[in-house]
Every structure is written in structure tokens, then in C-alpha cells.
């Protein structure tokens, strides 16, 4: 009776969500270029409904299956010879179709066909499969696997860390240098110089820049130090996942294959296709959105070893910092942690002692996480002398989620994203089965929080449904696939699994891992060339950006407030430790009408004392905000006097005239 009532209530709530009027698609009066904004209110609501319905549907299905279908009929059916024929008839066309998909050939392995690369992938898969089945487990667990882990960590530190570093001299030579690096660097530059986030400026992608500021106070902030720190964080993230794989992938061959494939699956795949100058490091995902999910995965074995209030506090502090660091990744991690901390309730709800203990654990966790956030807000109040504008923390969420900046609808036809989602759902169901007591396996137990976190991270692709964005979900999907394969290999070797299903999972993991390994091998020359280029060009002002930065540094004292209107404004702020006098988002993130209005008001009505202007940037801003009918340059800067011009003629140093009130 209770189950039926609960199900009816959930169905009613989901129906109400779907029936709710999403409102107008876009208010064109808010944005500068309406053609770049494509909100997806209906698709987003369906995604939320699926997330809410999945656990309830899984729980209800298990209730039905366990009551009505007892016995070994499932394993008997899968072990029947006819199952192999049926499975082959289903999977073979799927494999052929998948191999021919552009996403697979661009981001996972070589294109379909017969050639040297295809033979390499097949060879790697076959060799890894043979070793996975015949290598003695005891010897490799004791000696070789640990040495391989150490070697891979060193390799990943070089590949994923050092390659991501570059200096101001290379800004124009780091190909695909897009505005998003400006938005990523801006928060760190402003916090380092002394501005307070949510008070003096609006951060993009979270408060990671302010959280990193104490580190940069020690080592100094520049383009080089910032990118190197980002590389170190990327290496730490990869190492955390490799540590998890080391603890939970019992088969050494699968562990090695996964660890090598992870380099391409988690942010370095482009290096196998593009030369160093054309590889986009994409810092706002690698490592900004990657760090806390990866660290959480690495911490799961620690929690599984034993539970204690101290560990609850550590995880809760970790989640609180993650929510501040970046909400897009922090929220899925927090949800996964709450599920991990309370998963005993699935089998022990009727035990009042256990129930009270778990509820106290959840209460402690929520209280500690909230305390971390409140403490940070209090520190902001102390630093700024007034209460921060907390709504500014969600400014970029408003741009992307609510207004739909550069969003793309999810493909409705057959597409690899559906297999990624299917892996998440399968991991969720298998992890749920482990929590219900049907399976006892630490690797399977880890699937549950990983699947929940992966479903939350999937929101990034749901909004911007492009193939390059789907690659951000490769690493949890590949990890889940290898966990499946590891369990299947153990069961096949021990004789507990005789059907074709386990073998097909192993084959899929081997070929996905081999394809990504091929990309990693082909990326090594590019990665090494990028490292060499960074060392070779360091300290040599070869680009106009470096020259402009040096000019600004000669004109303005460090720590001073000024306004820089230039394409690489965040770079100039960071290199010279300057504070922005404009209390808004980074210039590269100006997409709203209100942003342009605030910018012009700041320059005309409240002119700052010092302004650095790039001639071409002023024309670009005026053209972008043409809807506001901006004044011509001579009127725009009539309150300023020219102090100096950069040697290359690109930058003007202006100072507010006497009598012009700020």
C-alpha cells in the first residue's frame, strides 16, 4: 500500500513538472545578440524529470522482480547457447554502426576501415585481452602493478601537467586562444590583486579563483604560473582516478589499459589530432569542472574501508569547498556523497538504530557543508566590509542555463550519447542491486555514487549537445565500462559467468581502451613538443600581448585599480597584479544588455582614474552593443587625457581629467 501511494505521489509530481508552463523561450531585450541564445526549457525539464524518476523506477522494478521472479532463471537464460546468437544479432550491427560514427572516429579511435591504425587498435585489444585472462593475479598485484602505477603517475604529470603550461609570450601562439581563457583567468587575477568576488567583481565558472588566491600569493600570479597550477591540478585529478582504478580494478591488464586510455579520455585527446599551437587546453573543464569529481572518485575506497564521523566531516568539508569552487561539478559530487553516506538505508530502513544513525550522519554532513559555505560568506563580509551579492555567483548559470547562450538541442536520432547514458543507467541499477544485497563487490558498490555523479555531470551535455562536449563525459563512462569488464573477467575466470553477456562487456572495454590508447600514443609527440615550446619561448617577448603587458606594467603600479579595455584584459590584470575598477564580469563574458549599459556608465558617468584602451577593442565593443547607441570614441573618452601610447601603437594610457568626478 505504501509503495503504491509513494509511486502515485511521484508520478503526480513529475506530471506537474512537465505540465508547468516554461514561459517565453527568450526575452530578446536582455541579450546583445539573440541569435546566440537558444534556451531549452522543455528539454531541461525532461532531463530533471528523468533524474527524479530513475531512482524511484529502479526501486519499484527491484521490488517487483524480487517478489515475482525468484530463482536462477536470469543466469540460466543468459547462459543458454541461444542467448549468444540473439546477443550477437543485436550487438554486431550496433558495433558496425558505432565504428562509423563521427564522434567515435574523432574522439575515441580511428575511423572505420582497414589500415595501420585499425590494426594497432585490434592488436592492443587482443594483447590486453589475452593478458587479462592469463596473467597470474598475485604476482602483478604485489609488484608490477604498483610500479606501473608510479610510472603512469609520472607520465601523466608530464603529459597532462607540463603540456598545459604556457606563458604570456605564447598567448597568440597557443592556438584556439579563445575568450573563455579570459573568463577563467579573470577571477584568479582579481582575487590575487585584492578585489573581493561577489563584491568588486562577478566571477565566472565559480569561486575557484578566490580559493586559489592564497597559493598565488605565495608563488606569484602570471599566465605561466596560472597555467602550470592548472596543469598540476589536472595531474592530481588524473592521479586520483588512477588510484581508484588501482584499488578497484583487480585485473592488472585492464588497470594499465584504462590508465593509459584515461589520458585521452580526460582532456588530452586533441593533442593526438592537432599540433601544439592548435590544442585548446579548455581550462574551464580541465581541471575546473574535473577536479572535484575526480578527487571524489579517488576518495571512495577510503570511505568504503571504514565509516566514521571524522570521515563524514572530511567529505562534507570537501563537498562544501566543491560547491564554492564550481557549482556545475560540486552539486553532482555533493549529491553522490549524500547517497554514498546513506546507502545502508536501502537494506536497513527497518532497523531503528541504523536508521537513526544514518539520519544523524546526513544531518551532520548537511550542517558541516552549510557551515563551510557560511564561513566563506562571512570571510567575504570581513574582507569587503559589506555583505556580498550572492546572486552574482549564479551569473554564468543565468547566461548558460536560463538564457541558453550557445546551447544546442540534444540529438533525437541514434547517437553515441545514448550509449553513454545507458552505461550510467546500467551502473546505477547494478550499484542499486549491490546496495539491496543481491551482489557483494566493492567495485560494484562504487558504481552507485559514480553513476549518480555522472548523471549530474551529464547536464553539461544536455544543455550544449555537441560532440566535443560529450567528450567531457567520456572518463566516467569509460571507468564504468572497465569496472564492468573487470567484474566480468573475474567471473569468467572463476567459472561463475558462462554466458555471452560478460564476454561482450569485456570486448567493448578492450576496444574502447585500445582506441583511446592509440590516441594517447599519437598524442605523445605533440605533448612533448608543447613542453619544449614552453621552455624555449619562456621569457622571450615574441607576441604583441607580451609587449602590451610590459607597457601596462611600466605605466601602472602593482595593486592599483584601473580599467583595461582590451582583448586580453585578464592577461594584463594577471601579469601586472592590477585590480579592475569595473564591478562586473570579465569583458569576454559581457553578453547582456545590462552589462553593456554598466560598462558605458562606468566610463562616462563614473570615469575611473586610469584607463588602458586597445583601439580595435573599443570599436568591437561599440559594434557589439550597437543597440544601446554608444557614443563615438571622441565623446566616450572626452573626460580623459592621453598619457602615453604603447610602442606598437595598440594601447592608449588615459588618465581622468581634473574636475571629472569619479
XYZ file of C-alpha atoms in Angstrom:
662
model
C 0.000 0.000 0.000
C 2.773 2.427 0.974
C 4.702 1.597 -2.194
C 1.668 2.284 -4.386
C 0.902 5.573 -2.628
C 4.508 6.702 -2.985
C 4.567 5.819 -6.661
C 1.313 7.703 -7.312
C 2.682 10.760 -5.493
C 5.896 10.700 -7.540
C 4.005 10.327 -10.819
C 1.796 13.279 -9.874
C 4.818 15.466 -9.068
C 6.585 14.539 -12.325
C 3.405 15.234 -14.298
C 3.105 18.644 -12.634
C 6.690 19.473 -13.580
C 6.097 18.532 -17.199
C 2.843 20.473 -17.390
C 4.315 23.633 -15.909
C 4.474 26.458 -18.420
C 8.167 27.104 -19.148
C 7.447 30.703 -20.096
C 8.815 32.575 -23.124
C 11.809 30.993 -24.833
C 13.893 34.172 -24.680
C 13.434 37.796 -23.762
C 15.353 39.457 -26.597
C 15.545 42.709 -24.658
C 18.002 41.124 -22.223
C 20.727 39.973 -24.580
C 23.036 41.598 -27.095
C 22.889 39.020 -29.903
C 19.653 36.970 -29.623
C 20.756 34.539 -32.353
C 23.469 33.208 -29.997
C 20.962 32.378 -27.241
C 18.931 29.182 -27.557
C 17.229 28.317 -24.253
C 15.900 24.770 -23.812
C 13.305 24.935 -21.014
C 11.310 21.877 -22.105
C 14.345 19.676 -22.710
C 15.826 20.725 -19.377
C 12.594 19.870 -17.535
C 12.507 16.436 -19.151
C 16.094 15.879 -18.015
C 15.175 16.799 -14.437
C 12.151 14.504 -14.571
C 14.311 11.587 -15.726
C 16.794 12.235 -12.911
C 13.983 12.232 -10.365
C 12.207 9.227 -11.833
C 15.252 6.971 -12.257
C 15.804 6.023 -8.584
C 12.079 5.559 -7.942
C 11.626 3.440 -11.071
C 14.685 1.341 -10.210
C 13.470 0.748 -6.664
C 9.974 -0.187 -7.820
C 11.352 -2.529 -10.510
C 13.514 -4.333 -7.967
C 10.513 -4.744 -5.689
C 8.540 -6.356 -8.498
C 11.395 -8.566 -9.748
C 12.404 -9.852 -6.325
C 8.815 -10.711 -5.406
C 7.650 -12.313 -8.632
C 10.775 -13.788 -10.249
C 12.829 -15.737 -7.764
C 15.405 -18.362 -8.626
C 18.243 -18.592 -11.117
C 16.210 -18.074 -14.271
C 18.185 -14.942 -15.254
C 21.614 -16.605 -15.166
C 20.191 -19.734 -16.775
C 18.725 -17.702 -19.623
C 21.931 -15.771 -20.235
C 23.999 -18.983 -20.187
C 21.808 -20.671 -22.806
C 23.551 -21.098 -26.220
C 20.665 -19.322 -27.912
C 21.429 -16.192 -25.918
C 24.771 -15.899 -27.703
C 23.033 -15.896 -31.082
C 20.491 -13.305 -30.003
C 23.139 -11.106 -28.404
C 25.395 -11.319 -31.465
C 22.472 -10.386 -33.715
C 21.903 -7.292 -31.582
C 25.457 -6.218 -30.837
C 27.153 -6.799 -34.198
C 25.050 -4.224 -36.118
C 25.443 -1.860 -33.160
C 29.240 -2.227 -33.245
C 29.357 -1.646 -37.012
C 27.146 1.428 -36.700
C 29.153 2.766 -33.763
C 32.501 2.363 -35.518
C 31.230 4.556 -38.353
C 30.031 7.413 -36.102
C 31.926 10.726 -36.406
C 32.083 11.057 -32.612
C 33.882 7.716 -32.287
C 36.363 8.386 -35.086
C 37.113 11.903 -33.814
C 37.335 11.350 -30.073
C 37.760 7.646 -29.272
C 39.585 5.763 -32.016
C 40.481 5.628 -35.709
C 37.782 5.770 -38.397
C 36.154 2.596 -39.626
C 38.086 0.672 -42.246
C 41.263 -1.342 -42.608
C 44.665 0.276 -42.140
C 47.687 0.539 -39.896
C 45.908 2.395 -37.089
C 42.981 -0.003 -37.122
C 45.356 -2.950 -36.907
C 47.163 -1.295 -33.970
C 43.882 -0.898 -32.106
C 42.898 -4.509 -32.770
C 46.356 -5.683 -31.717
C 46.274 -3.713 -28.471
C 42.802 -5.033 -27.671
C 43.776 -8.649 -28.392
C 47.026 -8.489 -26.406
C 45.323 -6.782 -23.462
C 42.540 -9.366 -23.576
C 44.990 -12.265 -23.552
C 46.928 -10.840 -20.625
C 43.706 -10.059 -18.790
C 42.727 -13.732 -18.941
C 46.071 -15.486 -18.321
C 48.264 -13.236 -16.146
C 48.680 -14.541 -12.590
C 46.912 -12.109 -10.288
C 49.104 -12.496 -7.216
C 52.458 -11.541 -8.759
C 51.124 -8.474 -10.531
C 49.221 -7.240 -7.513
C 52.292 -7.345 -5.309
C 54.994 -5.856 -7.509
C 54.332 -4.891 -11.094
C 51.034 -3.052 -10.681
C 52.497 -0.684 -8.093
C 55.476 0.102 -10.307
C 53.172 0.637 -13.267
C 51.028 2.961 -11.145
C 54.045 5.032 -10.191
C 55.291 5.202 -13.795
C 51.853 6.205 -15.065
C 51.563 8.951 -12.474
C 54.910 10.366 -13.573
C 53.906 10.077 -17.221
C 50.562 11.748 -16.581
C 52.302 14.539 -14.673
C 54.408 15.232 -17.751
C 51.695 14.740 -20.349
C 48.694 16.374 -18.698
C 50.541 18.827 -16.482
C 53.578 20.280 -18.176
C 51.910 20.450 -21.581
C 49.148 22.679 -20.230
C 51.596 25.344 -19.131
C 52.427 28.362 -21.276
C 53.394 31.978 -20.707
C 52.267 35.404 -21.829
C 54.808 35.205 -24.662
C 52.822 32.342 -26.189
C 49.308 33.700 -25.832
C 48.892 34.362 -29.536
C 50.723 31.140 -30.381
C 48.516 28.915 -28.239
C 46.079 28.116 -30.999
C 42.379 28.380 -30.391
C 43.150 31.048 -27.818
C 39.536 31.941 -27.232
C 37.724 34.327 -24.939
C 36.998 31.548 -22.474
C 40.582 31.674 -21.151
C 39.928 35.318 -20.336
C 36.902 34.339 -18.261
C 38.811 31.533 -16.496
C 41.803 33.724 -15.605
C 39.816 36.799 -14.577
C 38.650 35.590 -11.155
C 42.115 34.459 -10.069
C 43.666 37.717 -11.312
C 41.207 39.904 -9.402
C 41.344 37.949 -6.135
C 45.144 37.887 -6.282
C 45.289 41.666 -6.757
C 42.956 42.330 -3.811
C 39.427 42.588 -5.198
C 36.687 40.636 -3.441
C 34.456 38.311 -5.509
C 30.703 38.958 -5.427
C 31.512 42.482 -4.236
C 34.125 44.051 -6.529
C 33.634 41.730 -9.496
C 31.438 38.920 -10.827
C 33.337 35.614 -11.150
C 32.762 33.144 -13.986
C 32.550 29.359 -13.521
C 32.604 29.597 -9.721
C 34.854 30.885 -6.969
C 37.877 28.693 -7.727
C 39.980 31.785 -8.463
C 39.445 33.168 -4.970
C 40.110 29.762 -3.391
C 43.407 29.572 -5.279
C 44.440 33.139 -4.433
C 46.412 32.182 -1.265
C 48.527 29.829 -3.359
C 49.271 32.569 -5.886
C 50.152 34.971 -3.063
C 52.981 32.542 -2.328
C 54.184 31.779 -5.869
C 53.027 34.890 -7.730
C 50.437 35.123 -10.487
C 51.138 35.267 -14.187
C 49.869 33.425 -17.234
C 52.695 30.937 -16.781
C 52.097 30.244 -13.074
C 48.324 30.051 -13.581
C 48.531 27.537 -16.427
C 51.126 25.469 -14.568
C 48.897 25.326 -11.486
C 46.016 24.280 -13.734
C 48.266 21.555 -15.126
C 49.202 20.378 -11.640
C 45.523 20.208 -10.676
C 44.828 18.236 -13.850
C 47.583 15.803 -12.906
C 46.210 15.483 -9.367
C 42.761 14.753 -10.802
C 44.052 12.056 -13.134
C 46.133 10.523 -10.353
C 43.069 10.324 -8.094
C 41.156 8.350 -10.728
C 44.154 6.094 -11.358
C 44.380 5.473 -7.607
C 40.723 4.443 -7.571
C 41.292 2.152 -10.558
C 44.338 0.684 -8.831
C 42.239 -0.149 -5.769
C 39.134 -1.404 -7.579
C 40.289 -2.873 -10.918
C 41.608 -6.233 -9.777
C 42.846 -7.223 -13.224
C 46.261 -5.591 -13.886
C 45.903 -5.658 -17.681
C 42.626 -3.753 -17.516
C 44.120 -1.347 -14.987
C 47.069 -0.498 -17.246
C 44.887 -0.173 -20.344
C 42.422 2.081 -18.531
C 45.146 4.308 -17.058
C 46.736 4.937 -20.450
C 43.344 5.495 -22.098
C 42.419 7.984 -19.363
C 44.971 10.483 -20.706
C 42.937 10.881 -23.901
C 39.527 10.444 -22.283
C 40.152 13.250 -19.781
C 41.275 16.325 -21.638
C 44.300 15.464 -23.789
C 42.660 13.771 -26.766
C 43.011 16.823 -29.036
C 46.791 16.512 -28.850
C 46.542 13.374 -30.989
C 44.972 15.391 -33.817
C 46.239 18.979 -33.618
C 49.769 20.439 -33.390
C 50.721 22.083 -30.051
C 49.790 25.585 -31.153
C 46.260 24.478 -32.061
C 45.368 22.444 -28.967
C 42.775 24.140 -26.792
C 43.532 23.446 -23.123
C 39.923 24.280 -22.177
C 40.756 25.109 -18.569
C 37.139 25.719 -17.540
C 36.590 21.977 -17.695
C 40.109 20.558 -17.383
C 40.626 20.993 -14.444
C 37.986 23.439 -13.110
C 34.974 21.140 -13.569
C 37.084 17.964 -13.449
C 38.946 18.373 -10.154
C 36.306 17.663 -7.520
C 34.546 14.784 -9.332
C 37.929 13.114 -9.866
C 39.010 13.624 -6.247
C 35.663 12.287 -5.050
C 36.154 9.113 -7.083
C 39.620 8.717 -5.575
C 38.174 9.073 -2.059
C 35.508 6.380 -2.458
C 37.797 3.442 -1.454
C 38.788 5.370 1.683
C 35.135 5.626 2.709
C 34.402 2.011 1.806
C 37.254 0.794 4.014
C 35.520 2.139 7.145
C 32.945 4.772 8.085
C 33.381 7.222 10.934
C 32.155 10.699 11.954
C 35.613 12.108 11.162
C 35.337 10.883 7.583
C 31.839 12.354 7.350
C 33.252 15.727 8.365
C 36.126 15.455 5.858
C 33.767 14.556 2.999
C 31.341 17.318 3.996
C 34.075 19.975 4.079
C 35.271 18.661 0.719
C 31.756 18.981 -0.750
C 31.295 22.476 0.681
C 34.515 23.651 -0.965
C 33.460 21.888 -4.176
C 30.149 23.766 -4.268
C 32.023 27.051 -3.931
C 34.701 26.004 -6.411
C 32.279 25.272 -9.250
C 28.564 24.618 -8.867
C 28.277 22.578 -12.085
C 30.549 19.862 -10.719
C 30.159 20.497 -6.989
C 26.434 19.800 -6.944
C 26.672 16.314 -8.561
C 29.540 15.446 -6.210
C 27.524 16.548 -3.179
C 24.515 14.506 -4.304
C 26.709 11.441 -4.876
C 28.264 11.853 -1.433
C 24.865 12.040 0.288
C 23.843 8.830 -1.457
C 27.145 7.150 -0.560
C 26.760 8.192 3.080
C 23.192 6.928 3.347
C 23.256 3.853 1.113
C 22.895 1.460 4.079
C 19.306 2.651 4.368
C 18.339 0.569 1.335
C 18.625 -2.625 3.336
C 18.425 -1.352 6.894
C 15.498 1.061 6.897
C 13.507 -1.185 9.234
C 16.306 -1.167 11.809
C 15.561 1.865 14.021
C 19.113 2.057 15.379
C 20.669 2.040 11.915
C 18.053 4.447 10.615
C 18.710 6.981 13.359
C 22.474 6.640 12.853
C 22.235 7.304 9.113
C 19.896 10.261 9.601
C 22.308 11.743 12.155
C 25.130 11.212 9.671
C 23.187 13.052 6.959
C 22.299 15.855 9.364
C 25.944 16.253 10.356
C 27.018 16.265 6.724
C 24.498 18.892 5.648
C 25.339 21.050 8.668
C 29.092 20.900 8.023
C 28.677 21.619 4.297
C 26.408 24.574 5.040
C 28.877 25.741 7.686
C 31.716 25.791 5.158
C 29.669 27.957 2.799
C 28.513 30.305 5.576
C 32.083 30.642 6.863
C 33.270 31.616 3.393
C 30.482 34.201 3.065
C 31.442 35.608 6.478
C 35.067 35.924 5.344
C 33.907 37.803 2.255
C 31.963 40.193 4.516
C 35.060 40.823 6.613
C 37.252 41.401 3.547
C 34.791 43.697 1.787
C 33.199 45.431 4.765
C 29.723 44.670 3.460
C 27.529 41.740 2.521
C 28.339 40.207 -0.888
C 25.844 39.897 -3.718
C 25.297 36.126 -3.616
C 23.171 36.208 -6.783
C 26.333 37.154 -8.709
C 27.621 33.644 -8.029
C 24.939 32.370 -10.418
C 25.577 34.944 -13.148
C 27.153 32.455 -15.567
C 24.382 29.955 -14.754
C 21.864 32.566 -15.838
C 23.704 33.067 -19.116
C 24.019 29.400 -19.994
C 21.129 27.609 -18.274
C 18.342 30.185 -18.198
C 19.106 32.248 -21.299
C 20.720 29.417 -23.286
C 23.943 31.022 -24.508
C 25.360 28.839 -27.310
C 23.159 25.900 -26.343
C 22.405 23.100 -28.792
C 19.475 20.627 -28.677
C 20.239 17.035 -27.854
C 20.149 14.702 -30.912
C 16.896 12.737 -31.116
C 18.167 10.206 -33.648
C 20.555 7.374 -32.793
C 23.736 8.870 -31.355
C 26.607 7.693 -29.103
C 25.300 9.867 -26.255
C 22.573 7.289 -25.761
C 25.192 4.604 -25.075
C 26.899 6.904 -22.579
C 23.567 7.453 -20.835
C 22.832 3.717 -20.968
C 26.133 2.990 -19.226
C 25.211 5.444 -16.476
C 21.793 3.848 -16.020
C 23.258 0.323 -16.038
C 25.819 1.352 -13.416
C 23.060 2.903 -11.335
C 20.949 -0.259 -11.496
C 23.859 -2.588 -10.737
C 25.006 -0.393 -7.871
C 21.445 -0.326 -6.583
C 21.364 -4.130 -6.713
C 24.538 -4.231 -4.630
C 23.011 -1.910 -2.063
C 19.911 -4.135 -1.933
C 22.104 -7.100 -1.053
C 21.972 -9.052 -4.324
C 25.712 -8.605 -5.026
C 28.708 -8.233 -2.733
C 31.543 -6.486 -4.521
C 33.435 -3.287 -3.660
C 33.809 -2.291 -7.309
C 30.073 -2.707 -7.913
C 29.341 -0.786 -4.701
C 31.390 2.125 -6.051
C 29.255 2.214 -9.201
C 26.289 3.674 -7.357
C 27.783 7.076 -6.371
C 29.793 7.269 -9.618
C 26.619 6.749 -11.676
C 24.730 9.394 -9.695
C 27.584 11.842 -10.113
C 27.799 11.004 -13.833
C 24.071 11.636 -14.317
C 24.537 15.058 -12.707
C 27.563 15.870 -14.863
C 25.500 14.878 -17.910
C 23.659 18.203 -17.533
C 26.615 19.880 -19.273
C 25.956 17.864 -22.434
C 22.179 18.110 -22.085
C 22.460 21.868 -22.440
C 25.204 22.133 -25.053
C 24.727 18.913 -27.003
C 27.833 18.971 -29.182
C 30.252 16.116 -29.789
C 33.257 17.906 -28.221
C 31.174 18.480 -25.087
C 30.256 14.789 -24.925
C 33.953 14.013 -24.512
C 33.722 15.591 -21.042
C 31.586 12.581 -20.057
C 33.955 10.002 -21.501
C 36.033 9.469 -18.373
C 33.188 8.381 -16.018
C 31.686 6.257 -18.814
C 34.992 4.568 -19.594
C 35.625 3.992 -15.886
C 32.202 2.367 -15.505
C 32.804 0.205 -18.574
C 36.149 -1.024 -17.213
C 34.611 -1.751 -13.806
C 32.003 -3.865 -15.590
C 34.733 -5.629 -17.581
C 36.857 -6.279 -14.504
C 33.969 -7.937 -12.682
C 33.134 -9.949 -15.809
C 36.733 -11.163 -16.278
C 36.895 -12.332 -12.660
C 33.580 -14.146 -13.022
C 34.610 -15.787 -16.315
C 37.953 -16.944 -14.900
C 36.260 -18.372 -11.814
C 33.548 -20.104 -13.844
C 30.696 -18.082 -12.323
C 29.766 -16.415 -15.618
C 29.342 -18.589 -18.701
C 27.043 -16.562 -20.917
C 27.982 -14.168 -23.746
C 26.930 -11.002 -21.929
C 30.054 -10.755 -19.769
C 32.320 -11.512 -22.711
C 30.694 -8.753 -24.792
C 31.306 -6.236 -21.991
C 34.974 -7.257 -21.836
C 35.357 -6.949 -25.612
C 33.726 -3.488 -25.567
C 36.069 -2.287 -22.814
C 39.116 -3.669 -24.614
C 38.317 -1.932 -27.899
C 37.333 1.387 -26.293
C 40.510 1.272 -24.211
C 42.606 0.311 -27.233
C 41.152 3.163 -29.298
C 41.871 5.721 -26.591
C 45.323 4.213 -26.052
C 46.032 4.704 -29.751
C 45.132 8.384 -29.343
C 47.357 8.675 -26.274
C 50.323 7.165 -28.118
C 49.814 9.509 -31.068
C 49.485 12.474 -28.682
C 52.872 11.935 -27.018
C 54.955 13.773 -29.705
C 52.575 16.742 -29.600
C 52.625 16.853 -25.811
C 56.409 16.734 -25.702
C 56.645 19.396 -28.415
C 54.338 21.665 -26.400
C 56.506 21.258 -23.295
C 59.640 22.036 -25.309
C 57.998 25.108 -26.837
C 57.067 26.443 -23.395
C 60.638 26.081 -22.134
C 62.148 27.505 -25.316
C 59.915 30.582 -25.552
C 59.738 31.373 -21.838
C 60.903 34.902 -21.117
C 61.139 35.925 -24.753
C 58.557 38.618 -25.640
C 57.590 37.340 -29.050
C 53.938 38.372 -29.109
C 52.131 41.723 -29.102
C 50.337 40.598 -25.956
C 53.630 40.357 -24.073
C 54.659 43.797 -25.350
C 51.314 45.325 -24.324
C 51.576 43.736 -20.891
C 55.047 45.189 -20.397
C 53.748 48.632 -21.418
C 50.900 48.495 -18.886
C 53.332 47.348 -16.206
C 55.533 50.360 -16.856
C 52.588 52.747 -16.540
C 50.634 51.400 -13.526
C 51.819 50.362 -10.060
C 51.006 46.846 -8.890
C 47.788 46.554 -6.887
C 46.345 49.703 -8.399
C 42.751 49.984 -9.591
C 42.324 50.694 -13.272
C 40.157 49.808 -16.240
C 41.582 47.840 -19.152
C 39.524 47.716 -22.338
C 41.403 45.174 -24.425
C 41.005 41.722 -25.940
C 43.385 40.195 -23.392
C 42.389 42.302 -20.393
C 42.504 39.377 -17.933
C 46.053 38.584 -19.044
C 47.133 42.176 -18.427
C 45.444 42.251 -14.999
C 47.148 38.983 -14.016
C 50.620 39.803 -15.317
C 50.711 43.196 -13.587
C 48.646 42.478 -10.446
C 46.074 45.160 -11.251
C 42.546 45.473 -9.884
C 39.619 46.096 -12.188
C 37.686 49.292 -11.463
C 34.588 47.907 -13.210
C 32.451 45.846 -10.860
C 31.170 43.283 -13.300
C 32.084 40.044 -15.069
C 35.166 39.684 -17.286
C 34.895 41.660 -20.510
C 34.799 38.423 -22.519
C 31.636 37.488 -20.598
C 29.643 40.598 -21.499
C 26.575 39.165 -23.225
C 23.708 41.061 -21.592
C 22.334 44.497 -22.368
C 22.743 45.433 -18.709
C 26.458 44.590 -18.931
C 26.987 46.997 -21.821
C 24.965 49.710 -20.138
C 27.010 49.324 -16.948
C 30.246 49.493 -18.945
C 29.335 52.745 -20.718
C 28.004 54.274 -17.498
C 31.235 53.375 -15.757
C 33.342 55.108 -18.386
C 31.142 58.185 -18.934
C 29.310 58.859 -15.649
C 31.854 57.467 -13.172
C 35.153 57.702 -15.034
C 37.944 55.727 -13.333
C 41.260 57.448 -12.756
C 43.296 55.233 -15.093
C 42.167 53.534 -18.294
C 44.109 51.455 -20.813
C 42.364 51.204 -24.155
C 43.050 48.975 -27.130
C 41.910 50.812 -30.240
C 40.396 47.805 -32.001
C 38.620 46.628 -28.845
C 36.677 49.882 -28.458
C 35.316 49.527 -31.981
C 34.387 45.905 -31.239
C 32.513 46.858 -28.045
C 30.640 49.686 -29.768
C 29.622 47.351 -32.572
C 28.575 44.613 -30.128
C 26.413 46.981 -28.079
C 25.094 48.960 -31.045
C 21.590 48.515 -29.652
C 22.500 50.943 -26.846
C 23.576 53.591 -29.392
C 27.011 54.099 -27.812
C 28.685 57.479 -28.213
C 31.590 57.848 -30.661
C 35.118 57.367 -29.279
C 35.871 61.092 -29.049
C 32.818 61.609 -26.824
C 33.371 58.356 -24.977
C 36.793 59.460 -23.768
C 36.407 63.238 -23.618
C 36.823 63.062 -19.841
C 40.312 61.576 -20.202
C 43.719 62.884 -21.180
C 46.237 60.844 -23.163
C 49.273 59.931 -21.060
C 51.185 57.529 -23.299
C 50.901 55.195 -26.263
C 52.412 51.716 -26.381
C 55.444 51.287 -28.690
C 53.405 49.151 -31.087
C 50.614 51.744 -31.126
C 47.912 49.294 -29.966
C 47.304 50.566 -26.422
C 46.497 54.035 -25.112
C 47.084 55.038 -21.496
C 44.397 57.556 -20.458
C 44.009 59.447 -17.192
C 40.887 61.164 -15.889
C 41.000 64.939 -16.387
C 40.940 67.325 -13.464
C 37.448 68.194 -12.322
C 35.869 64.997 -13.682
C 34.193 63.391 -10.682
C 34.635 59.614 -10.346
